[in-house]
Amino acid sequence: MKANKLWLALAAASIVSIGSARAQGIHVGYVNSAYTTSIGDGDPSKSEAMNGFEVGFDQTFKIAKGIIAVDYGLNYTFLASDAASAEAGDLVSVSGKMKNHYLDIPVHLQIGVPILGVVRVFAWGGPKFIVGLSSKTSVDMDILGTATSVTYNHYNGKVTAPGVSDDELGNFSENMPTYKRFDIMMGVGGGVELFKHVTVKAGYEWGLMNLSKTDDMSINRNQFVVSAGLSF
């Protein structure tokens, strides 16, 4: 009986200590992302890098005086890149841009070393669960002074363009990839926490899911992330 009471007391003390070490915060960061595509047994090719930002809310539970922590949250990520462009004198001009929007939930384990109660240096790792909100490539064309805009949706394969025939739209979408919305990334990195309120961290994340809807094609998205946060 005494042993049971002791274990209950220790469990209660642990819960209290974990709760007192909980911190909430916000962060903003820079994201550099790219798709790696493999077709059949061919060599993989990497797309042009997409640049953007993420902003989100965090919640961190510190255990054992900050040596171990669990960090999770909810992020919004925006990425953009210039698509291929071309010109043929004054006759034809083509330029485009790809824009992606995501919601993601990171769940990361941190192993840290507190220094003098002012600085905490840590390594982190864990998954990020991602849902794609929108992924579109828009191409603006000027043919003999007539401006036309074509937009391709990478999630449902639909093409929209005012004043363009269905045959021309079909040709436009033939070589465009179609993506699945859900992805899981595994990331590792490091960071530093200052005065228990300011955090700067960076890392690399590998996409684990095949995002391609096309048979015999594999597409993965990997990215580098660096962010700064404020906890309260």
mmCIF file with all atom_site columns, N, CA, C and O in Angstrom, residues 86-126:
data_model
loop_
_atom_site.group_PDB
_atom_site.id
_atom_site.type_symbol
_atom_site.label_atom_id
_atom_site.label_alt_id
_atom_site.label_comp_id
_atom_site.label_asym_id
_atom_site.label_entity_id
_atom_site.label_seq_id
_atom_site.pdbx_PDB_ins_code
_atom_site.Cartn_x
_atom_site.Cartn_y
_atom_site.Cartn_z
_atom_site.occupancy
_atom_site.B_iso_or_equiv
_atom_site.pdbx_formal_charge
_atom_site.auth_seq_id
_atom_site.auth_comp_id
_atom_site.auth_asym_id
_atom_site.auth_atom_id
_atom_site.pdbx_PDB_model_num
ATOM 1   N N  . ALA A 1 86  ? 9.594  31.921 -72.001 1.00 0.00 ? 86  ALA A N  1
ATOM 2   C CA . ALA A 1 86  ? 10.204 31.930 -73.330 1.00 0.00 ? 86  ALA A CA 1
ATOM 3   C C  . ALA A 1 86  ? 9.682  33.128 -74.111 1.00 0.00 ? 86  ALA A C  1
ATOM 4   O O  . ALA A 1 86  ? 8.587  33.643 -73.862 1.00 0.00 ? 86  ALA A O  1
ATOM 5   N N  . GLU A 1 87  ? 10.494 33.562 -75.062 1.00 0.00 ? 87  GLU A N  1
ATOM 6   C CA . GLU A 1 87  ? 10.101 34.666 -75.927 1.00 0.00 ? 87  GLU A CA 1
ATOM 7   C C  . GLU A 1 87  ? 10.532 34.370 -77.353 1.00 0.00 ? 87  GLU A C  1
ATOM 8   O O  . GLU A 1 87  ? 11.551 33.725 -77.590 1.00 0.00 ? 87  GLU A O  1
ATOM 9   N N  . ALA A 1 88  ? 9.737  34.829 -78.308 1.00 0.00 ? 88  ALA A N  1
ATOM 10  C CA . ALA A 1 88  ? 10.080 34.705 -79.731 1.00 0.00 ? 88  ALA A CA 1
ATOM 11  C C  . ALA A 1 88  ? 9.914  36.085 -80.367 1.00 0.00 ? 88  ALA A C  1
ATOM 12  O O  . ALA A 1 88  ? 8.906  36.377 -81.031 1.00 0.00 ? 88  ALA A O  1
ATOM 13  N N  . GLY A 1 89  ? 10.868 36.952 -80.105 1.00 0.00 ? 89  GLY A N  1
ATOM 14  C CA . GLY A 1 89  ? 10.791 38.317 -80.611 1.00 0.00 ? 89  GLY A CA 1
ATOM 15  C C  . GLY A 1 89  ? 9.582  39.041 -80.058 1.00 0.00 ? 89  GLY A C  1
ATOM 16  O O  . GLY A 1 89  ? 9.283  38.973 -78.873 1.00 0.00 ? 89  GLY A O  1
ATOM 17  N N  . ASP A 1 90  ? 8.870  39.721 -80.947 1.00 0.00 ? 90  ASP A N  1
ATOM 18  C CA . ASP A 1 90  ? 7.654  40.424 -80.541 1.00 0.00 ? 90  ASP A CA 1
ATOM 19  C C  . ASP A 1 90  ? 6.407  39.598 -80.797 1.00 0.00 ? 90  ASP A C  1
ATOM 20  O O  . ASP A 1 90  ? 5.288  40.089 -80.605 1.00 0.00 ? 90  ASP A O  1
ATOM 21  N N  . LEU A 1 91  ? 6.586  38.337 -81.231 1.00 0.00 ? 91  LEU A N  1
ATOM 22  C CA . LEU A 1 91  ? 5.431  37.525 -81.621 1.00 0.00 ? 91  LEU A CA 1
ATOM 23  C C  . LEU A 1 91  ? 4.803  36.809 -80.422 1.00 0.00 ? 91  LEU A C  1
ATOM 24  O O  . LEU A 1 91  ? 3.594  36.848 -80.218 1.00 0.00 ? 91  LEU A O  1
ATOM 25  N N  . VAL A 1 92  ? 5.657  36.121 -79.638 1.00 0.00 ? 92  VAL A N  1
ATOM 26  C CA . VAL A 1 92  ? 5.135  35.291 -78.546 1.00 0.00 ? 92  VAL A CA 1
ATOM 27  C C  . VAL A 1 92  ? 5.966  35.532 -77.286 1.00 0.00 ? 92  VAL A C  1
ATOM 28  O O  . VAL A 1 92  ? 7.203  35.581 -77.336 1.00 0.00 ? 92  VAL A O  1
ATOM 29  N N  . SER A 1 93  ? 5.287  35.676 -76.169 1.00 0.00 ? 93  SER A N  1
ATOM 30  C CA . SER A 1 93  ? 5.948  35.792 -74.870 1.00 0.00 ? 93  SER A CA 1
ATOM 31  C C  . SER A 1 93  ? 5.202  34.910 -73.867 1.00 0.00 ? 93  SER A C  1
ATOM 32  O O  . SER A 1 93  ? 3.971  34.995 -73.765 1.00 0.00 ? 93  SER A O  1
ATOM 33  N N  . VAL A 1 94  ? 5.928  34.034 -73.173 1.00 0.00 ? 94  VAL A N  1
ATOM 34  C CA . VAL A 1 94  ? 5.311  33.101 -72.223 1.00 0.00 ? 94  VAL A CA 1
ATOM 35  C C  . VAL A 1 94  ? 6.063  33.163 -70.900 1.00 0.00 ? 94  VAL A C  1
ATOM 36  O O  . VAL A 1 94  ? 7.297  33.067 -70.876 1.00 0.00 ? 94  VAL A O  1
ATOM 37  N N  . SER A 1 95  ? 5.358  33.329 -69.809 1.00 0.00 ? 95  SER A N  1
ATOM 38  C CA . SER A 1 95  ? 5.962  33.307 -68.478 1.00 0.00 ? 95  SER A CA 1
ATOM 39  C C  . SER A 1 95  ? 4.968  32.686 -67.505 1.00 0.00 ? 95  SER A C  1
ATOM 40  O O  . SER A 1 95  ? 3.756  32.751 -67.711 1.00 0.00 ? 95  SER A O  1
ATOM 41  N N  . GLY A 1 96  ? 5.495  32.066 -66.448 1.00 0.00 ? 96  GLY A N  1
ATOM 42  C CA . GLY A 1 96  ? 4.588  31.395 -65.520 1.00 0.00 ? 96  GLY A CA 1
ATOM 43  C C  . GLY A 1 96  ? 5.119  31.379 -64.107 1.00 0.00 ? 96  GLY A C  1
ATOM 44  O O  . GLY A 1 96  ? 6.282  31.681 -63.841 1.00 0.00 ? 96  GLY A O  1
ATOM 45  N N  . LYS A 1 97  ? 4.240  30.980 -63.181 1.00 0.00 ? 97  LYS A N  1
ATOM 46  C CA . LYS A 1 97  ? 4.602  30.898 -61.768 1.00 0.00 ? 97  LYS A CA 1
ATOM 47  C C  . LYS A 1 97  ? 3.796  29.788 -61.120 1.00 0.00 ? 97  LYS A C  1
ATOM 48  O O  . LYS A 1 97  ? 2.609  29.608 -61.405 1.00 0.00 ? 97  LYS A O  1
ATOM 49  N N  . MET A 1 98  ? 4.468  29.016 -60.251 1.00 0.00 ? 98  MET A N  1
ATOM 50  C CA . MET A 1 98  ? 3.808  27.963 -59.477 1.00 0.00 ? 98  MET A CA 1
ATOM 51  C C  . MET A 1 98  ? 3.682  28.423 -58.029 1.00 0.00 ? 98  MET A C  1
ATOM 52  O O  . MET A 1 98  ? 4.640  28.952 -57.453 1.00 0.00 ? 98  MET A O  1
ATOM 53  N N  . LYS A 1 99  ? 2.493  28.227 -57.435 1.00 0.00 ? 99  LYS A N  1
ATOM 54  C CA . LYS A 1 99  ? 2.251  28.623 -56.047 1.00 0.00 ? 99  LYS A CA 1
ATOM 55  C C  . LYS A 1 99  ? 1.605  27.468 -55.291 1.00 0.00 ? 99  LYS A C  1
ATOM 56  O O  . LYS A 1 99  ? 0.639  26.876 -55.768 1.00 0.00 ? 99  LYS A O  1
ATOM 57  N N  . ASN A 1 100 ? 2.158  27.159 -54.113 1.00 0.00 ? 100 ASN A N  1
ATOM 58  C CA . ASN A 1 100 ? 1.644  26.074 -53.267 1.00 0.00 ? 100 ASN A CA 1
ATOM 59  C C  . ASN A 1 100 ? 1.279  26.608 -51.885 1.00 0.00 ? 100 ASN A C  1
ATOM 60  O O  . ASN A 1 100 ? 1.996  27.450 -51.328 1.00 0.00 ? 100 ASN A O  1
ATOM 61  N N  . HIS A 1 101 ? 0.185  26.060 -51.327 1.00 0.00 ? 101 HIS A N  1
ATOM 62  C CA . HIS A 1 101 ? -0.257 26.401 -49.979 1.00 0.00 ? 101 HIS A CA 1
ATOM 63  C C  . HIS A 1 101 ? -0.469 25.101 -49.197 1.00 0.00 ? 101 HIS A C  1
ATOM 64  O O  . HIS A 1 101 ? -1.088 24.158 -49.708 1.00 0.00 ? 101 HIS A O  1
ATOM 65  N N  . TYR A 1 102 ? 0.029  25.066 -47.934 1.00 0.00 ? 102 TYR A N  1
ATOM 66  C CA . TYR A 1 102 ? -0.073 23.855 -47.115 1.00 0.00 ? 102 TYR A CA 1
ATOM 67  C C  . TYR A 1 102 ? -0.486 24.191 -45.681 1.00 0.00 ? 102 TYR A C  1
ATOM 68  O O  . TYR A 1 102 ? -0.216 25.283 -45.183 1.00 0.00 ? 102 TYR A O  1
ATOM 69  N N  . LEU A 1 103 ? -1.102 23.210 -45.032 1.00 0.00 ? 103 LEU A N  1
ATOM 70  C CA . LEU A 1 103 ? -1.235 23.176 -43.578 1.00 0.00 ? 103 LEU A CA 1
ATOM 71  C C  . LEU A 1 103 ? -0.455 21.961 -43.088 1.00 0.00 ? 103 LEU A C  1
ATOM 72  O O  . LEU A 1 103 ? -0.561 20.885 -43.680 1.00 0.00 ? 103 LEU A O  1
ATOM 73  N N  . ASP A 1 104 ? 0.317  22.125 -42.016 1.00 0.00 ? 104 ASP A N  1
ATOM 74  C CA . ASP A 1 104 ? 1.075  20.982 -41.528 1.00 0.00 ? 104 ASP A CA 1
ATOM 75  C C  . ASP A 1 104 ? 1.145  20.968 -40.003 1.00 0.00 ? 104 ASP A C  1
ATOM 76  O O  . ASP A 1 104 ? 1.058  22.013 -39.347 1.00 0.00 ? 104 ASP A O  1
ATOM 77  N N  . ILE A 1 105 ? 1.302  19.765 -39.460 1.00 0.00 ? 105 ILE A N  1
ATOM 78  C CA . ILE A 1 105 ? 1.402  19.545 -38.018 1.00 0.00 ? 105 ILE A CA 1
ATOM 79  C C  . ILE A 1 105 ? 2.732  18.868 -37.727 1.00 0.00 ? 105 ILE A C  1
ATOM 80  O O  . ILE A 1 105 ? 2.896  17.672 -37.983 1.00 0.00 ? 105 ILE A O  1
ATOM 81  N N  . PRO A 1 106 ? 3.734  19.592 -37.201 1.00 0.00 ? 106 PRO A N  1
ATOM 82  C CA . PRO A 1 106 ? 4.988  18.964 -36.808 1.00 0.00 ? 106 PRO A CA 1
ATOM 83  C C  . PRO A 1 106 ? 4.885  18.387 -35.396 1.00 0.00 ? 106 PRO A C  1
ATOM 84  O O  . PRO A 1 106 ? 4.264  18.983 -34.517 1.00 0.00 ? 106 PRO A O  1
ATOM 85  N N  . VAL A 1 107 ? 5.509  17.231 -35.194 1.00 0.00 ? 107 VAL A N  1
ATOM 86  C CA . VAL A 1 107 ? 5.606  16.616 -33.862 1.00 0.00 ? 107 VAL A CA 1
ATOM 87  C C  . VAL A 1 107 ? 7.069  16.218 -33.680 1.00 0.00 ? 107 VAL A C  1
ATOM 88  O O  . VAL A 1 107 ? 7.520  15.210 -34.236 1.00 0.00 ? 107 VAL A O  1
ATOM 89  N N  . HIS A 1 108 ? 7.826  17.001 -32.919 1.00 0.00 ? 108 HIS A N  1
ATOM 90  C CA . HIS A 1 108 ? 9.269  16.832 -32.839 1.00 0.00 ? 108 HIS A CA 1
ATOM 91  C C  . HIS A 1 108 ? 9.730  16.548 -31.410 1.00 0.00 ? 108 HIS A C  1
ATOM 92  O O  . HIS A 1 108 ? 9.215  17.129 -30.450 1.00 0.00 ? 108 HIS A O  1
ATOM 93  N N  . LEU A 1 109 ? 10.705 15.687 -31.300 1.00 0.00 ? 109 LEU A N  1
ATOM 94  C CA . LEU A 1 109 ? 11.377 15.413 -30.029 1.00 0.00 ? 109 LEU A CA 1
ATOM 95  C C  . LEU A 1 109 ? 12.669 16.219 -29.983 1.00 0.00 ? 109 LEU A C  1
ATOM 96  O O  . LEU A 1 109 ? 13.435 16.242 -30.951 1.00 0.00 ? 109 LEU A O  1
ATOM 97  N N  . GLN A 1 110 ? 12.913 16.883 -28.859 1.00 0.00 ? 110 GLN A N  1
ATOM 98  C CA . GLN A 1 110 ? 14.125 17.673 -28.678 1.00 0.00 ? 110 GLN A CA 1
ATOM 99  C C  . GLN A 1 110 ? 14.989 17.069 -27.571 1.00 0.00 ? 110 GLN A C  1
ATOM 100 O O  . GLN A 1 110 ? 14.479 16.634 -26.542 1.00 0.00 ? 110 GLN A O  1
ATOM 101 N N  . ILE A 1 111 ? 16.294 17.048 -27.783 1.00 0.00 ? 111 ILE A N  1
ATOM 102 C CA . ILE A 1 111 ? 17.268 16.686 -26.762 1.00 0.00 ? 111 ILE A CA 1
ATOM 103 C C  . ILE A 1 111 ? 18.171 17.902 -26.580 1.00 0.00 ? 111 ILE A C  1
ATOM 104 O O  . ILE A 1 111 ? 18.878 18.302 -27.511 1.00 0.00 ? 111 ILE A O  1
ATOM 105 N N  . GLY A 1 112 ? 18.123 18.517 -25.393 1.00 0.00 ? 112 GLY A N  1
ATOM 106 C CA . GLY A 1 112 ? 18.817 19.774 -25.205 1.00 0.00 ? 112 GLY A CA 1
ATOM 107 C C  . GLY A 1 112 ? 19.761 19.784 -24.021 1.00 0.00 ? 112 GLY A C  1
ATOM 108 O O  . GLY A 1 112 ? 19.701 18.921 -23.131 1.00 0.00 ? 112 GLY A O  1
ATOM 109 N N  . VAL A 1 113 ? 20.622 20.796 -24.007 1.00 0.00 ? 113 VAL A N  1
ATOM 110 C CA . VAL A 1 113 ? 21.569 21.008 -22.914 1.00 0.00 ? 113 VAL A CA 1
ATOM 111 C C  . VAL A 1 113 ? 21.412 22.442 -22.418 1.00 0.00 ? 113 VAL A C  1
ATOM 112 O O  . VAL A 1 113 ? 21.822 23.388 -23.116 1.00 0.00 ? 113 VAL A O  1
ATOM 113 N N  . PRO A 1 114 ? 20.812 22.648 -21.240 1.00 0.00 ? 114 PRO A N  1
ATOM 114 C CA . PRO A 1 114 ? 20.707 24.003 -20.682 1.00 0.00 ? 114 PRO A CA 1
ATOM 115 C C  . PRO A 1 114 ? 22.080 24.484 -20.206 1.00 0.00 ? 114 PRO A C  1
ATOM 116 O O  . PRO A 1 114 ? 22.850 23.721 -19.629 1.00 0.00 ? 114 PRO A O  1
ATOM 117 N N  . ILE A 1 115 ? 22.366 25.760 -20.453 1.00 0.00 ? 115 ILE A N  1
ATOM 118 C CA . ILE A 1 115 ? 23.641 26.347 -20.059 1.00 0.00 ? 115 ILE A CA 1
ATOM 119 C C  . ILE A 1 115 ? 23.371 27.594 -19.213 1.00 0.00 ? 115 ILE A C  1
ATOM 120 O O  . ILE A 1 115 ? 22.856 28.596 -19.721 1.00 0.00 ? 115 ILE A O  1
ATOM 121 N N  . LEU A 1 116 ? 23.679 27.492 -17.915 1.00 0.00 ? 116 LEU A N  1
ATOM 122 C CA . LEU A 1 116 ? 23.572 28.617 -16.978 1.00 0.00 ? 116 LEU A CA 1
ATOM 123 C C  . LEU A 1 116 ? 22.157 29.183 -16.875 1.00 0.00 ? 116 LEU A C  1
ATOM 124 O O  . LEU A 1 116 ? 21.969 30.328 -16.454 1.00 0.00 ? 116 LEU A O  1
ATOM 125 N N  . GLY A 1 117 ? 21.165 28.384 -17.277 1.00 0.00 ? 117 GLY A N  1
ATOM 126 C CA . GLY A 1 117 ? 19.788 28.840 -17.189 1.00 0.00 ? 117 GLY A CA 1
ATOM 127 C C  . GLY A 1 117 ? 19.419 29.935 -18.164 1.00 0.00 ? 117 GLY A C  1
ATOM 128 O O  . GLY A 1 117 ? 18.314 30.479 -18.112 1.00 0.00 ? 117 GLY A O  1
ATOM 129 N N  . VAL A 1 118 ? 20.332 30.290 -19.062 1.00 0.00 ? 118 VAL A N  1
ATOM 130 C CA . VAL A 1 118 ? 20.105 31.382 -20.019 1.00 0.00 ? 118 VAL A CA 1
ATOM 131 C C  . VAL A 1 118 ? 19.999 30.869 -21.444 1.00 0.00 ? 118 VAL A C  1
ATOM 132 O O  . VAL A 1 118 ? 19.186 31.324 -22.239 1.00 0.00 ? 118 VAL A O  1
ATOM 133 N N  . VAL A 1 119 ? 20.835 29.893 -21.788 1.00 0.00 ? 119 VAL A N  1
ATOM 134 C CA . VAL A 1 119 ? 20.894 29.339 -23.141 1.00 0.00 ? 119 VAL A CA 1
ATOM 135 C C  . VAL A 1 119 ? 20.594 27.849 -23.084 1.00 0.00 ? 119 VAL A C  1
ATOM 136 O O  . VAL A 1 119 ? 21.032 27.150 -22.167 1.00 0.00 ? 119 VAL A O  1
ATOM 137 N N  . ARG A 1 120 ? 19.848 27.371 -24.046 1.00 0.00 ? 120 ARG A N  1
ATOM 138 C CA . ARG A 1 120 ? 19.589 25.932 -24.185 1.00 0.00 ? 120 ARG A CA 1
ATOM 139 C C  . ARG A 1 120 ? 19.862 25.552 -25.637 1.00 0.00 ? 120 ARG A C  1
ATOM 140 O O  . ARG A 1 120 ? 19.198 26.046 -26.548 1.00 0.00 ? 120 ARG A O  1
ATOM 141 N N  . VAL A 1 121 ? 20.842 24.702 -25.853 1.00 0.00 ? 121 VAL A N  1
ATOM 142 C CA . VAL A 1 121 ? 21.188 24.210 -27.186 1.00 0.00 ? 121 VAL A CA 1
ATOM 143 C C  . VAL A 1 121 ? 20.554 22.837 -27.353 1.00 0.00 ? 121 VAL A C  1
ATOM 144 O O  . VAL A 1 121 ? 20.652 21.994 -26.454 1.00 0.00 ? 121 VAL A O  1
ATOM 145 N N  . PHE A 1 122 ? 19.907 22.596 -28.498 1.00 0.00 ? 122 PHE A N  1
ATOM 146 C CA . PHE A 1 122 ? 19.178 21.334 -28.658 1.00 0.00 ? 122 PHE A CA 1
ATOM 147 C C  . PHE A 1 122 ? 19.249 20.815 -30.087 1.00 0.00 ? 122 PHE A C  1
ATOM 148 O O  . PHE A 1 122 ? 19.465 21.565 -31.038 1.00 0.00 ? 122 PHE A O  1
ATOM 149 N N  . ALA A 1 123 ? 19.081 19.508 -30.194 1.00 0.00 ? 123 ALA A N  1
ATOM 150 C CA . ALA A 1 123 ? 18.867 18.842 -31.482 1.00 0.00 ? 123 ALA A CA 1
ATOM 151 C C  . ALA A 1 123 ? 17.422 18.378 -31.521 1.00 0.00 ? 123 ALA A C  1
ATOM 152 O O  . ALA A 1 123 ? 16.834 18.057 -30.490 1.00 0.00 ? 123 ALA A O  1
ATOM 153 N N  . TRP A 1 124 ? 16.838 18.367 -32.712 1.00 0.00 ? 124 TRP A N  1
ATOM 154 C CA . TRP A 1 124 ? 15.444 17.956 -32.829 1.00 0.00 ? 124 TRP A CA 1
ATOM 155 C C  . TRP A 1 124 ? 15.274 16.985 -33.999 1.00 0.00 ? 124 TRP A C  1
ATOM 156 O O  . TRP A 1 124 ? 16.070 16.949 -34.927 1.00 0.00 ? 124 TRP A O  1
ATOM 157 N N  . GLY A 1 125 ? 14.198 16.208 -33.919 1.00 0.00 ? 125 GLY A N  1
ATOM 158 C CA . GLY A 1 125 ? 13.870 15.287 -34.997 1.00 0.00 ? 125 GLY A CA 1
ATOM 159 C C  . GLY A 1 125 ? 12.455 14.783 -34.846 1.00 0.00 ? 125 GLY A C  1
ATOM 160 O O  . GLY A 1 125 ? 11.904 14.766 -33.740 1.00 0.00 ? 125 GLY A O  1
ATOM 161 N N  . GLY A 1 126 ? 11.852 14.388 -35.968 1.00 0.00 ? 126 GLY A N  1
ATOM 162 C CA . GLY A 1 126 ? 10.503 13.860 -35.917 1.00 0.00 ? 126 GLY A CA 1
ATOM 163 C C  . GLY A 1 126 ? 9.717  14.131 -37.176 1.00 0.00 ? 126 GLY A C  1
ATOM 164 O O  . GLY A 1 126 ? 10.215 14.752 -38.127 1.00 0.00 ? 126 GLY A O  1
#
